[in-house]
CSV table of C-alpha atoms and ligand atoms in Angstrom, one decimal:
chain,number,residue,atom,x,y,z
A,235,MET,CA,10.2,-51.6,442.6
A,236,THR,CA,10.8,-49.3,439.6
A,237,ALA,CA,12.1,-50.8,436.5
A,238,ILE,CA,15.7,-50.3,435.4
A,239,ARG,CA,15.6,-48.7,432.0
A,240,HIS,CA,18.2,-47.8,429.4
A,241,ASP,CA,15.9,-46.1,426.9
A,242,TRP,CA,15.2,-42.8,428.5
A,243,THR,CA,14.3,-40.1,426.0
A,244,ARG,CA,15.3,-36.4,426.4
A,245,GLU,CA,11.7,-35.5,426.3
A,246,GLU,CA,11.0,-37.7,429.3
A,247,ILE,CA,14.0,-36.4,431.2
A,248,ARG,CA,13.1,-32.8,430.4
A,249,ALA,CA,9.6,-33.5,431.7
A,250,LEU,CA,11.0,-34.7,435.0
A,251,PHE,CA,13.1,-31.6,435.4
A,252,GLU,CA,10.0,-29.5,434.8
A,253,LEU,CA,7.9,-31.1,437.5
A,254,PRO,CA,6.8,-29.0,440.4
A,255,PHE,CA,9.6,-29.3,443.0
A,256,ALA,CA,7.4,-31.2,445.5
A,257,ASP,CA,6.3,-33.7,442.9
A,258,LEU,CA,9.8,-34.3,441.7
A,259,LEU,CA,11.1,-34.9,445.2
A,260,HIS,CA,8.2,-37.2,446.0
A,261,ARG,CA,8.9,-39.3,443.0
A,262,ALA,CA,12.6,-39.3,443.7
A,263,GLN,CA,12.1,-40.3,447.3
A,264,THR,CA,9.6,-43.0,446.4
A,265,THR,CA,12.1,-44.5,444.0
A,266,HIS,CA,14.9,-44.2,446.5
A,267,ARG,CA,12.9,-46.0,449.2
A,268,ALA,CA,12.0,-48.8,446.8
A,269,HIS,CA,15.6,-49.6,446.2
A,270,PHE,CA,17.6,-48.5,449.3
A,271,ASP,CA,17.5,-47.9,453.0
A,272,PRO,CA,16.9,-44.1,452.8
A,273,ASN,CA,18.9,-43.3,456.0
A,274,ALA,CA,22.2,-44.9,455.0
A,275,VAL,CA,24.8,-42.8,453.2
A,276,GLN,CA,28.1,-44.3,451.9
A,277,VAL,CA,31.3,-42.3,452.7
A,278,SER,CA,34.4,-42.3,450.6
A,279,THR,CA,37.6,-40.3,451.3
A,280,LEU,CA,39.6,-38.8,448.4
A,281,LEU,CA,43.3,-38.4,448.1
A,282,SER,CA,45.2,-36.7,445.3
A,283,ILE,CA,48.1,-39.1,444.6
A,284,LYS,CA,49.6,-36.9,441.8
A,285,THR,CA,48.7,-33.2,441.7
A,286,GLY,CA,48.7,-30.5,439.0
A,287,ALA,CA,50.6,-30.1,435.7
A,288,CYS,CA,47.9,-32.1,433.9
A,289,PRO,CA,48.2,-31.9,430.0
A,290,GLU,CA,44.4,-31.8,429.6
A,291,ASP,CA,42.6,-28.4,429.5
A,292,CYS,CA,39.3,-29.1,431.4
A,293,GLY,CA,37.9,-25.6,432.0
A,294,TYR,CA,36.8,-26.4,435.5
A,295,CYS,CA,40.0,-27.9,436.8
A,296,PRO,CA,42.6,-26.2,438.9
A,297,GLN,CA,45.1,-29.0,438.0
A,298,SER,CA,45.3,-28.3,434.3
A,299,ALA,CA,48.7,-27.0,433.1
A,300,HIS,CA,46.8,-24.8,430.7
A,301,HIS,CA,45.4,-22.7,433.5
A,302,ALA,CA,46.9,-20.4,436.1
A,303,ALA,CA,45.3,-21.7,439.3
A,304,ASP,CA,47.5,-21.6,442.4
A,305,VAL,CA,47.9,-25.3,442.9
A,306,GLU,CA,51.1,-26.8,444.3
A,307,ARG,CA,52.3,-29.5,441.9
A,308,GLU,CA,53.2,-32.8,443.5
A,309,ALA,CA,54.8,-35.9,441.9
A,310,LEU,CA,53.2,-39.3,442.3
A,311,LEU,CA,53.2,-40.1,446.1
A,312,ASP,CA,55.0,-43.1,447.6
A,313,VAL,CA,52.9,-46.2,448.3
A,314,ASP,CA,53.5,-46.0,452.0
A,315,ALA,CA,52.2,-42.4,452.3
A,316,VAL,CA,49.0,-43.4,450.4
A,317,VAL,CA,48.4,-46.5,452.5
A,318,SER,CA,48.9,-44.5,455.7
A,319,ALA,CA,46.4,-41.9,454.5
A,320,ALA,CA,44.0,-44.7,453.7
A,321,ARG,CA,44.4,-46.2,457.2
A,322,ALA,CA,43.6,-42.8,458.8
A,323,ALA,CA,40.5,-42.4,456.6
A,324,ARG,CA,39.4,-45.9,457.5
A,325,ASP,CA,39.9,-45.2,461.2
A,326,ALA,CA,37.9,-42.0,460.8
A,327,GLY,CA,35.0,-44.0,459.3
A,328,ALA,CA,35.4,-44.1,455.5
A,329,SER,CA,34.6,-47.4,453.8
A,330,ARG,CA,36.1,-46.5,450.4
A,331,PHE,CA,39.4,-44.8,449.5
A,332,CYS,CA,39.5,-43.0,446.2
A,333,MET,CA,42.9,-42.1,444.7
A,334,GLY,CA,43.0,-39.4,442.0
A,335,ALA,CA,45.8,-38.5,439.6
A,336,ALA,CA,46.1,-35.4,437.4
A,337,TRP,CA,46.9,-37.5,434.3
A,338,ARG,CA,45.5,-37.7,430.8
A,339,SER,CA,46.3,-41.4,431.1
A,340,PRO,CA,48.8,-43.3,433.2
A,341,ARG,CA,52.4,-44.2,432.1
A,342,GLU,CA,53.6,-47.7,432.8
A,343,LYS,CA,56.2,-46.7,435.4
A,344,ASP,CA,53.6,-44.8,437.4
A,345,PHE,CA,50.8,-47.4,436.7
A,346,VAL,CA,52.7,-50.2,438.5
A,347,ARG,CA,53.1,-48.0,441.5
A,348,VAL,CA,49.3,-47.3,441.5
A,349,LEU,CA,48.7,-51.1,441.4
A,350,ASP,CA,50.8,-51.4,444.6
A,351,MET,CA,48.7,-48.6,446.2
A,352,VAL,CA,45.5,-50.5,445.3
A,353,ARG,CA,46.9,-53.7,446.8
A,354,GLY,CA,48.0,-51.9,450.0
A,355,VAL,CA,44.6,-50.1,450.5
A,356,LYS,CA,42.6,-53.2,449.8
A,357,ALA,CA,44.7,-55.1,452.4
A,358,LEU,CA,43.3,-52.6,455.0
A,359,GLY,CA,39.9,-54.0,454.3
A,360,MET,CA,38.7,-50.9,452.5
A,361,GLU,CA,37.0,-50.6,449.1
A,362,THR,CA,39.3,-49.1,446.5
A,363,CYS,CA,38.7,-46.6,443.8
A,364,VAL,CA,41.1,-44.8,441.4
A,365,THR,CA,40.7,-42.1,438.8
A,366,LEU,CA,43.7,-41.9,436.5
A,367,GLY,CA,42.3,-40.6,433.2
A,368,MET,CA,42.0,-42.7,430.0
A,369,LEU,CA,43.0,-46.4,430.2
A,370,TYR,CA,44.4,-48.4,427.3
A,371,GLY,CA,45.3,-52.0,426.5
A,372,ASP,CA,45.0,-54.3,429.5
A,373,GLN,CA,45.3,-51.5,432.2
A,374,ALA,CA,41.7,-52.0,433.4
A,375,LYS,CA,42.2,-55.7,433.8
A,376,ARG,CA,45.4,-55.3,435.7
A,377,LEU,CA,43.7,-52.9,438.1
A,378,LYS,CA,40.9,-55.4,438.6
A,379,ALA,CA,43.5,-58.1,439.3
A,380,ALA,CA,45.2,-55.9,441.9
A,381,GLY,CA,42.0,-55.6,443.8
A,382,LEU,CA,40.4,-52.5,442.5
A,383,ASP,CA,36.7,-52.1,443.2
A,384,TYR,CA,35.7,-48.9,441.4
A,385,TYR,CA,37.1,-46.8,438.5
A,386,ASN,CA,36.0,-43.2,438.4
A,387,HIS,CA,35.7,-41.6,435.0
A,388,ASN,CA,33.1,-38.8,434.6
A,389,LEU,CA,31.3,-37.8,431.4
A,390,ASP,CA,31.1,-34.3,433.1
A,391,THR,CA,28.6,-32.7,430.7
A,392,SER,CA,26.4,-33.2,427.7
A,393,PRO,CA,27.9,-34.4,424.4
A,394,GLU,CA,27.0,-31.0,422.9
A,395,TYR,CA,28.6,-28.9,425.6
A,396,TYR,CA,31.7,-31.0,426.0
A,397,GLU,CA,33.9,-29.1,423.6
A,398,GLN,CA,33.1,-25.8,425.3
A,399,ILE,CA,34.7,-27.2,428.4
A,400,ILE,CA,37.4,-29.6,427.2
A,401,THR,CA,39.2,-29.5,423.9
A,402,THR,CA,42.1,-32.0,424.5
A,403,ARG,CA,39.8,-35.1,424.3
A,404,ARG,CA,36.4,-36.0,423.0
A,405,PHE,CA,33.3,-37.2,424.8
A,406,ASP,CA,33.7,-40.5,422.9
A,407,ASP,CA,37.2,-41.0,424.4
A,408,ARG,CA,35.5,-41.1,427.8
A,409,LEU,CA,33.0,-43.7,426.6
A,410,ASP,CA,35.8,-45.9,425.2
A,411,THR,CA,37.5,-46.0,428.6
A,412,LEU,CA,34.2,-46.7,430.4
A,413,GLY,CA,33.8,-49.6,428.0
A,414,ARG,CA,37.2,-51.0,429.0
A,415,VAL,CA,36.5,-50.6,432.7
A,416,ARG,CA,33.2,-52.5,432.3
A,417,GLU,CA,34.8,-55.2,430.3
A,418,ALA,CA,37.3,-55.8,433.0
A,419,GLY,CA,34.5,-56.4,435.5
A,420,LEU,CA,35.1,-53.2,437.6
A,421,ASN,CA,32.4,-51.2,439.2
A,422,VAL,CA,31.9,-47.9,437.4
A,423,CYS,CA,31.8,-44.5,439.1
A,424,CYS,CA,30.7,-42.0,436.5
A,425,GLY,CA,28.9,-38.7,436.8
A,426,GLY,CA,29.3,-35.1,436.0
A,427,ILE,CA,29.5,-31.4,437.0
A,428,VAL,CA,26.8,-28.9,437.0
A,429,GLY,CA,27.1,-25.1,437.4
A,430,MET,CA,29.5,-24.7,434.5
A,431,GLY,CA,27.3,-22.3,432.6
A,432,GLU,CA,25.5,-25.2,430.8
A,433,SER,CA,21.8,-25.0,430.0
A,434,ARG,CA,19.2,-27.2,431.6
A,435,GLU,CA,19.2,-29.1,428.3
A,436,ASP,CA,22.8,-29.9,428.9
A,437,ARG,CA,22.0,-31.3,432.3
A,438,VAL,CA,19.3,-33.4,430.6
A,439,GLY,CA,21.8,-34.5,428.0
A,440,LEU,CA,24.4,-35.5,430.7
A,441,LEU,CA,21.8,-37.6,432.6
A,442,GLU,CA,20.5,-39.1,429.4
A,443,SER,CA,24.1,-40.2,428.5
A,444,LEU,CA,24.6,-41.7,431.9
A,445,ALA,CA,21.2,-43.4,432.2
A,446,ASN,CA,21.5,-45.0,428.7
A,447,LEU,CA,24.9,-46.5,429.2
A,448,PRO,CA,24.6,-50.3,428.6
A,449,GLN,CA,24.7,-50.7,432.4
A,450,HIS,CA,24.1,-47.9,434.8
A,451,PRO,CA,27.2,-46.8,436.7
A,452,GLU,CA,27.1,-48.3,440.3
A,453,SER,CA,28.1,-44.9,441.6
A,454,VAL,CA,27.0,-41.5,440.1
A,455,PRO,CA,28.8,-38.5,441.4
A,456,ILE,CA,27.0,-35.2,440.9
A,457,ASN,CA,29.5,-32.4,441.4
A,458,TYR,CA,28.5,-28.7,441.9
A,459,LEU,CA,31.3,-26.8,440.2
A,460,VAL,CA,33.9,-25.6,442.7
A,461,GLN,CA,35.0,-22.3,441.1
A,462,VAL,CA,38.8,-21.9,441.5
A,463,ALA,CA,40.5,-18.6,440.6
A,464,GLY,CA,42.7,-19.0,437.6
A,465,THR,CA,40.5,-21.5,435.8
A,466,PRO,CA,38.4,-20.4,432.8
A,467,LEU,CA,35.2,-21.2,434.6
A,468,ALA,CA,35.9,-19.0,437.6
A,469,GLY,CA,33.3,-16.2,437.7
A,470,THR,CA,30.6,-18.3,436.0
A,471,ALA,CA,27.1,-17.2,437.3
A,472,PRO,CA,26.3,-19.7,440.1
A,473,LEU,CA,23.6,-22.2,439.4
A,474,ASP,CA,20.4,-22.0,441.4
A,475,PRO,CA,21.0,-24.5,444.3
A,476,LEU,CA,17.5,-25.9,443.8
A,477,GLU,CA,18.4,-26.8,440.2
A,478,PHE,CA,21.3,-28.8,441.7
A,479,VAL,CA,18.7,-30.6,443.9
A,480,ARG,CA,16.6,-31.3,440.9
A,481,THR,CA,19.6,-32.8,439.1
A,482,CYS,CA,20.2,-35.2,442.0
A,483,ALA,CA,16.5,-36.1,442.0
A,484,VAL,CA,16.4,-36.8,438.3
A,485,ALA,CA,19.6,-38.9,438.5
A,486,ARG,CA,17.9,-40.9,441.3
A,487,ILE,CA,14.7,-41.5,439.2
A,488,LEU,CA,16.6,-42.5,436.0
A,489,MET,CA,19.2,-44.8,437.8
A,490,PRO,CA,17.1,-46.2,440.7
A,491,ALA,CA,19.6,-48.8,441.8
A,492,SER,CA,22.7,-46.6,441.6
A,493,VAL,CA,24.4,-44.9,444.5
A,494,VAL,CA,24.2,-41.1,443.7
A,495,ARG,CA,27.0,-39.1,445.3
A,496,LEU,CA,26.5,-35.5,446.5
A,497,SER,CA,30.0,-34.8,445.4
A,498,ALA,CA,32.1,-31.7,445.1
A,499,GLY,CA,30.6,-28.4,446.2
A,500,ARG,CA,29.3,-29.3,449.6
A,501,ASP,CA,31.7,-26.9,451.4
A,502,GLY,CA,29.5,-24.1,450.1
A,503,MET,CA,26.2,-25.7,451.1
A,504,ASP,CA,24.4,-25.4,454.3
A,505,ASP,CA,22.8,-28.3,456.2
A,506,ALA,CA,19.3,-27.6,454.8
A,507,LEU,CA,20.5,-27.7,451.2
A,508,GLN,CA,22.4,-31.0,451.8
A,509,ALA,CA,19.3,-32.4,453.5
A,510,LEU,CA,17.3,-31.6,450.4
A,511,CYS,CA,19.9,-33.5,448.3
A,512,PHE,CA,19.6,-36.6,450.5
A,513,LEU,CA,15.8,-36.3,450.3
A,514,ALA,CA,16.2,-36.2,446.5
A,515,GLY,CA,18.0,-39.5,446.6
A,516,ALA,CA,21.7,-38.7,447.1
A,517,ASN,CA,23.2,-41.5,449.2
A,518,SER,CA,26.9,-41.0,449.2
A,519,ILE,CA,29.4,-38.2,450.0
A,520,PHE,CA,33.1,-37.5,450.1
A,521,TYR,CA,34.2,-37.4,453.7
A,522,GLY,CA,37.3,-35.7,455.0
A,523,ASP,CA,38.6,-32.1,455.0
A,524,LYS,CA,39.8,-32.1,451.4
A,525,LEU,CA,38.7,-33.2,448.0
A,526,LEU,CA,41.7,-33.3,445.6
A,527,THR,CA,42.9,-29.7,445.8
A,528,THR,CA,39.9,-27.9,447.2
A,529,GLY,CA,38.1,-27.9,450.5
A,530,ASN,CA,35.4,-30.2,451.8
A,531,PRO,CA,33.4,-29.9,455.1
A,532,ALA,CA,35.4,-30.9,458.2
A,533,ALA,CA,34.7,-34.5,459.3
A,534,GLU,CA,33.2,-33.3,462.6
A,535,ARG,CA,30.7,-31.1,460.7
A,536,ASP,CA,29.6,-34.1,458.6
A,537,ARG,CA,29.3,-36.2,461.7
A,538,ALA,CA,27.1,-33.5,463.2
A,539,LEU,CA,25.0,-33.3,460.0
A,540,PHE,CA,24.4,-37.1,459.9
A,541,GLU,CA,23.4,-37.0,463.6
A,542,ARG,CA,21.0,-34.1,462.9
A,543,LEU,CA,19.4,-36.0,460.0
A,544,GLY,CA,19.5,-39.5,461.6
A,545,ILE,CA,21.7,-40.7,458.8
A,546,THR,CA,24.1,-43.7,459.3
A,547,ALA,CA,27.4,-43.8,457.5
A,548,ALA,CA,27.0,-47.2,455.8
A,549,GLU,CA,26.8,-48.8,452.4
A,550,PRO,CA,23.1,-48.2,451.5
A,551,THR,CA,21.5,-51.7,451.5
A,552,ARG,CA,20.0,-52.4,448.1
A,553,ARG,CA,16.5,-53.6,448.3
A,554,CYS,CA,16.9,-55.6,445.1
A,555,ALA,CA,19.7,-57.2,443.4
A,556,ALA,CA,21.7,-54.8,441.2
A,557,PRO,CA,20.3,-55.5,437.8
A,558,ALA,CA,22.3,-56.8,435.0
A,559,ALA,CA,22.5,-55.0,431.6
A,560,ALA,CA,19.1,-54.9,429.9
B,671,LIG,N1,42.4,-36.7,435.5
B,671,LIG,C1,41.4,-37.7,435.7
B,671,LIG,C2,40.2,-37.4,435.0
B,671,LIG,O1,39.9,-36.2,434.6
B,671,LIG,O2,39.4,-38.3,434.8
B,671,LIG,C3,41.1,-37.9,437.2
B,671,LIG,C4,41.0,-36.7,438.1
B,671,LIG,S1,39.8,-35.4,437.7
B,671,LIG,C5,40.3,-34.2,438.9
B,671,LIG,C6,38.3,-36.2,438.4
B,671,LIG,C7,37.0,-35.4,438.3
B,671,LIG,O3,37.0,-34.3,439.2
B,671,LIG,C8,36.7,-34.7,437.0
B,671,LIG,O4,36.2,-35.6,436.0
B,671,LIG,C9,35.6,-33.7,437.4
B,671,LIG,O5,34.4,-34.3,437.3
B,671,LIG,C10,36.0,-33.4,438.8
B,671,LIG,N2,36.4,-32.0,439.1
B,671,LIG,C11,37.6,-31.5,438.7
B,671,LIG,N3,37.6,-30.2,439.1
B,671,LIG,C12,36.4,-29.9,439.6
B,671,LIG,C13,35.8,-28.7,440.1
B,671,LIG,N4,36.5,-27.6,440.1
B,671,LIG,N5,34.6,-28.8,440.6
B,671,LIG,C14,33.9,-29.9,440.6
B,671,LIG,N6,34.4,-31.1,440.1
B,671,LIG,C15,35.6,-31.1,439.6
B,672,LIG,C1,34.3,-36.8,441.3
B,672,LIG,O1,33.3,-36.9,440.6
B,672,LIG,N1,34.6,-35.7,442.1
B,672,LIG,C2,35.9,-35.9,442.7
B,672,LIG,C3,36.3,-37.3,442.3
B,672,LIG,N2,35.3,-37.7,441.4
B,672,LIG,C4,37.6,-37.6,441.8
B,672,LIG,C5,36.8,-34.8,442.5
B,672,LIG,C6,36.3,-33.4,442.8
B,672,LIG,C7,37.4,-32.4,442.6
B,672,LIG,C8,37.1,-31.1,443.0
B,672,LIG,C9,38.2,-30.1,442.8
B,672,LIG,C10,39.4,-30.3,443.5
B,672,LIG,O2,39.4,-30.6,444.7
B,672,LIG,O3,40.5,-30.3,442.9
B,673,LIG,FE1,43.5,-33.3,434.2
B,673,LIG,FE2,41.5,-34.6,435.2
B,673,LIG,FE3,41.8,-32.0,435.8
B,673,LIG,FE4,41.0,-32.7,433.4
B,673,LIG,S1,39.9,-33.0,435.3
B,673,LIG,S2,42.7,-31.2,433.9
B,673,LIG,S3,42.1,-34.6,433.1
B,673,LIG,S4,43.2,-33.7,436.4
């Protein structure tokens, strides 16, 4: 069993990225097998519960009101519509339902409706996840009391590159919300995006920030930028896909007991590239034809991929107790 550490240095992380590909994958796979059943992959389905017109200016995001992406705005959905979508996702095989809202932070009137959504989805026997932007006051505790299992809040990139991508909030604002989420006893889903024109050093810095949080996020989504016309990052030179695989592998090594999600960007990947990501230690995906506003592989394509690779859609069994904060 590899130790759970919170004191990774940039130098160490850089050295992992620089390993020959086969050595890096061997190390990631060894770590993966020490902590998890390597053939189980967790599946979550996403739903955008409030779409577009977001006041934040995240350069990657089609939902920002600052950009000209062609996204149909939609007000906060009704609770019944969300619970019906969750039931359909459960019946199609998803174990977790993630609800995303294009907000900087939730207003009280909307927040109480989200609490009802969480209660309704939880009552279906599914795990619940929401991503609502920054939380204040007792919001995290109220989400926990309503039955929320996970809160998604990504660091997205390195502290140094952050202001090249987002100017309407600071990296530290994200850390503050993550602290509130942890304090409320919620599981943390926190990762980032690669392929935004960042340097390898920025990928090192993102993973350093994640791995040195007081407690590792239980879920670590690694998104490959989905380039959407009208966003400032559309037209960015695409990142070498093998560098994406390396990022998954380094995340696995740094956070051995966390579930690493091969997140956005799968629609543009073939089966072989996804297989490499699973080999690198990714053990979770978004399942269903749509992410929030962009496409995801069709469910039947994912079922065929799992069949081809001998993967079971299941919560990857931890081979050790999830460690407490060091
Ligand atoms: N507004 C909330 C927030 O930003 O935390 C929740 C929704 S936001 C869409 C959730 C995450 O989606 C972002 O943190 C980002 O990591 C990811 N995301 C958004 N647009 C993306 C894109 N074009 N490609 C990859 N990931 C993206
Ligand atoms: C995460 O890390 N990726 C998901 C989820 N958490 C909320 C979102 C991906 C969004 C991709 C762009 C879109 O569909 O709008
Ligand atoms: Fe808004 Fe979230 Fe998109 Fe940023 S990532 S513009 S906060 S919806």
